């Protein structure tokens, strides 16, 4: 087994790219649909920051885009309630392979970024 020299403490933040001119739509989705608290401030590159438990989600406009499988995974306390709330708000839910010991589903934000919601059994 390979031993790492870096002792990671926790995930601090995730940066997700959004299309140019999409900051207002991102703010609406992440604050109103997902219910995240925005961290006010004049952040680098015009980014908007949100708080999720003890990590931060940063969103910043960039040119280009893709339909990637890259994603942040957000652990939640009640996956069924999260699924029902998102479905009620018209968010499309998708599923992937089954992983023992956890239940999960995926959504995409309005810009194609994939987001995983997970609950450990």
Coordinates of C-alpha atoms in Angstrom, one line a residue:
X1 CA 0.0 0.0 0.0
X2 CA 1.3 3.4 -1.0
X3 CA 1.6 5.8 1.9
X4 CA 0.9 9.5 1.2
X5 CA 3.1 12.2 2.6
X6 CA 0.2 14.7 2.5
X7 CA -2.1 14.5 5.5
X8 CA -5.4 15.8 4.3
X9 CA -7.7 17.2 6.9
X10 CA -11.0 17.9 5.0
X11 CA -12.5 19.2 1.8
X12 CA -12.5 23.0 2.0
X13 CA -14.3 23.9 -1.2
X14 CA -15.3 22.9 -4.7
X15 CA -15.2 25.2 -7.7
X16 CA -17.8 24.5 -10.4
X17 CA -17.8 26.3 -13.7
X18 CA -20.9 28.0 -15.1
X19 CA -21.4 29.6 -18.5
X20 CA -20.7 33.3 -19.0
X21 CA -23.6 35.6 -18.1
X22 CA -25.1 32.8 -15.8
X23 CA -24.3 34.1 -12.3
X24 CA -27.8 35.3 -11.6
X25 CA -29.3 32.0 -12.7
X26 CA -26.7 30.1 -10.6
X27 CA -27.5 32.3 -7.6
X28 CA -31.2 31.5 -8.0
X29 CA -30.7 27.7 -8.4
X30 CA -28.2 27.2 -5.6
X31 CA -30.0 29.5 -3.1
X32 CA -33.7 29.1 -3.9
X33 CA -33.8 25.5 -5.3
X34 CA -31.1 23.9 -3.2
X35 CA -31.5 26.3 -0.2
X36 CA -27.8 27.0 0.3
X37 CA -26.6 30.1 2.2
X38 CA -24.6 32.5 0.0
X39 CA -21.4 33.8 1.5
X40 CA -21.4 37.5 0.7
X41 CA -18.3 39.2 -0.6
X42 CA -16.3 40.4 -3.6
X43 CA -14.8 37.0 -4.5
X44 CA -12.0 36.4 -7.0
X45 CA -13.0 36.2 -10.6
X46 CA -16.5 37.4 -9.9
X47 CA -17.3 34.0 -8.2
X48 CA -20.2 33.4 -5.9
X49 CA -19.7 31.3 -2.9
X50 CA -22.1 29.1 -0.9
X51 CA -21.9 27.3 2.4
X52 CA -22.7 23.6 2.6
X53 CA -22.2 22.2 6.1
X54 CA -18.5 22.7 6.7
X55 CA -17.3 23.2 3.1
X56 CA -17.8 25.9 0.5
X57 CA -19.1 25.7 -3.1
X58 CA -17.6 28.3 -5.4
X59 CA -19.3 29.0 -8.8
X60 CA -17.5 31.1 -11.5
X61 CA -18.3 32.0 -15.0
X62 CA -16.0 30.5 -17.7
X63 CA -16.1 30.2 -21.4
X64 CA -16.8 26.8 -23.0
X65 CA -18.5 23.9 -21.2
X66 CA -19.2 20.2 -21.3
X67 CA -21.5 17.5 -20.1
X68 CA -19.0 15.9 -17.7
X69 CA -19.4 13.2 -15.1
X70 CA -17.2 15.2 -12.7
X71 CA -19.2 16.3 -9.7
X72 CA -19.2 17.2 -6.1
X73 CA -21.0 14.7 -3.8
X74 CA -23.1 16.2 -0.9
X75 CA -23.8 13.9 2.0
X76 CA -27.3 14.5 3.4
X77 CA -29.2 13.2 6.4
X78 CA -32.3 12.1 4.6
X79 CA -31.9 11.2 1.0
X80 CA -35.5 10.4 0.4
X81 CA -36.6 13.8 1.6
X82 CA -34.0 15.5 -0.5
X83 CA -35.1 13.5 -3.6
X84 CA -38.8 14.4 -3.0
X85 CA -38.0 18.1 -2.4
X86 CA -35.9 18.4 -5.6
X87 CA -38.5 16.5 -7.6
X88 CA -41.2 18.8 -6.3
X89 CA -39.2 21.7 -7.6
X90 CA -39.0 20.2 -11.0
X91 CA -35.4 19.0 -10.9
X92 CA -34.7 15.8 -12.9
X93 CA -33.3 13.0 -10.8
X94 CA -30.9 10.3 -12.3
X95 CA -29.2 7.2 -10.9
X96 CA -25.9 5.5 -11.4
X97 CA -24.3 2.2 -10.4
X98 CA -25.2 0.8 -7.0
X99 CA -22.5 1.1 -4.3
X100 CA -22.8 -1.1 -1.2
X101 CA -23.3 0.8 2.0
X102 CA -24.7 4.0 0.4
X103 CA -27.7 5.3 -1.4
X104 CA -27.4 8.1 -3.9
X105 CA -28.8 10.0 -6.8
X106 CA -27.7 12.7 -9.2
X107 CA -29.0 16.0 -10.5
X108 CA -27.7 18.6 -13.0
X109 CA -27.8 22.3 -12.3
X110 CA -29.1 24.5 -15.1
X111 CA -25.6 24.6 -16.6
X112 CA -25.0 20.9 -16.9
X113 CA -22.9 20.4 -13.8
X114 CA -23.5 17.0 -12.2
X115 CA -24.2 16.9 -8.5
X116 CA -24.4 13.8 -6.4
X117 CA -26.5 13.5 -3.2
X118 CA -25.5 10.6 -0.9
X119 CA -26.5 9.0 2.3
X120 CA -24.5 6.2 4.0
X121 CA -26.4 3.3 5.4

